[in-house]
Amino acid sequence: MFELFSDADASFRFRLTAPDGTVMALSKPFPDKRAAVAGIAAVREYAGMGFVTEVPAPKPQHSRGPSAALAFRSRAASRRRQILARWQQSLKPEAVVADFPAW
């Protein structure tokens, strides 16, 4: 059932109610009764042959970049690799001779 009424702002609206009284839809405000009745006619016409489309849920927003903890871990891992590479290089005999001058 369509119920036509005047709201608190003196605009006309309509609501579509189910047989048990549940409000299924509420219209926008219309400036006069004639426009509201035209709105009801449009709903009657389009609701019966309207397509059903599913609107996907918005994807969660991620932060702009990696978190500070992730950046710190990455930097720490890079530093560990550098230290390990220098230590391995220092174990090679030719590196020891080249790095330290003879006294």
XYZ file of C-alpha atoms in Angstrom:
103
model
C 0.000 0.000 0.000
C 1.165 3.532 -0.735
C 0.494 6.073 2.010
C 0.586 9.731 0.989
C 1.246 12.230 3.787
C 2.551 15.688 4.604
C 5.771 15.802 6.656
C 6.923 18.328 9.289
C 8.364 20.636 6.588
C 4.965 20.816 4.804
C 6.344 18.706 1.936
C 4.480 15.721 0.560
C 5.947 12.246 0.855
C 4.764 8.705 0.402
C 5.740 5.441 1.979
C 5.278 1.946 0.676
C 4.098 -0.427 3.381
C 3.835 -4.206 3.488
C 0.546 -5.919 4.482
C 1.816 -6.250 8.057
C 2.513 -2.475 8.257
C 6.285 -2.650 7.796
C 7.592 0.418 5.950
C 9.384 -0.879 2.858
C 10.295 2.459 1.268
C 10.079 6.161 2.065
C 10.087 8.761 -0.678
C 11.982 11.989 -0.982
C 10.038 15.171 -0.194
C 7.896 16.535 -3.027
C 6.838 20.199 -3.309
C 3.144 19.399 -3.874
C 0.611 16.556 -3.885
C 0.580 16.260 -7.683
C 4.369 15.637 -7.764
C 4.087 13.028 -4.987
C 1.328 11.176 -6.877
C 3.532 11.224 -9.996
C 6.305 9.727 -7.851
C 3.991 6.913 -6.776
C 3.108 6.245 -10.432
C 6.799 6.105 -11.328
C 7.507 3.617 -8.536
C 4.608 1.437 -9.664
C 5.869 1.470 -13.237
C 9.559 0.881 -12.599
C 9.426 -1.475 -9.609
C 7.712 -4.239 -11.546
C 10.269 -4.331 -14.336
C 13.374 -3.090 -12.596
C 16.580 -5.082 -12.776
C 18.220 -6.397 -9.635
C 21.907 -5.610 -9.365
C 24.309 -6.414 -6.577
C 26.567 -3.631 -5.394
C 29.881 -5.053 -4.145
C 31.043 -4.097 -0.677
C 33.805 -1.498 -0.657
C 37.306 -2.884 -0.317
C 39.001 -2.136 2.989
C 41.263 0.870 2.934
C 44.913 0.161 3.619
C 47.359 2.615 5.032
C 49.391 4.668 2.584
C 52.553 2.684 3.074
C 54.046 -0.051 5.182
C 53.684 0.298 8.908
C 56.578 1.635 10.936
C 57.212 -1.805 12.440
C 57.370 -3.399 8.998
C 59.742 -0.715 7.731
C 61.942 -1.126 10.819
C 62.089 -4.917 10.391
C 62.989 -4.524 6.737
C 65.718 -2.024 7.552
C 67.041 -4.234 10.371
C 67.115 -7.291 8.085
C 68.997 -5.316 5.451
C 71.505 -4.144 8.065
C 72.009 -7.732 9.308
C 72.713 -8.875 5.736
C 75.295 -6.096 5.322
C 77.039 -6.995 8.583
C 77.042 -10.694 7.712
C 78.477 -9.987 4.252
C 81.283 -7.835 5.755
C 82.034 -10.480 8.370
C 82.193 -13.240 5.731
C 84.431 -11.015 3.608
C 86.760 -10.474 6.553
C 87.209 -14.247 6.976
C 88.772 -14.582 3.528
C 92.597 -14.555 3.776
C 93.121 -12.210 0.829
C 90.747 -9.690 2.369
C 92.720 -9.662 5.622
C 95.976 -8.901 3.814
C 94.351 -6.217 1.689
C 92.513 -4.540 4.567
C 95.370 -4.315 7.047
C 98.684 -2.706 6.177
C 101.862 -4.490 7.175
C 103.653 -2.939 10.171
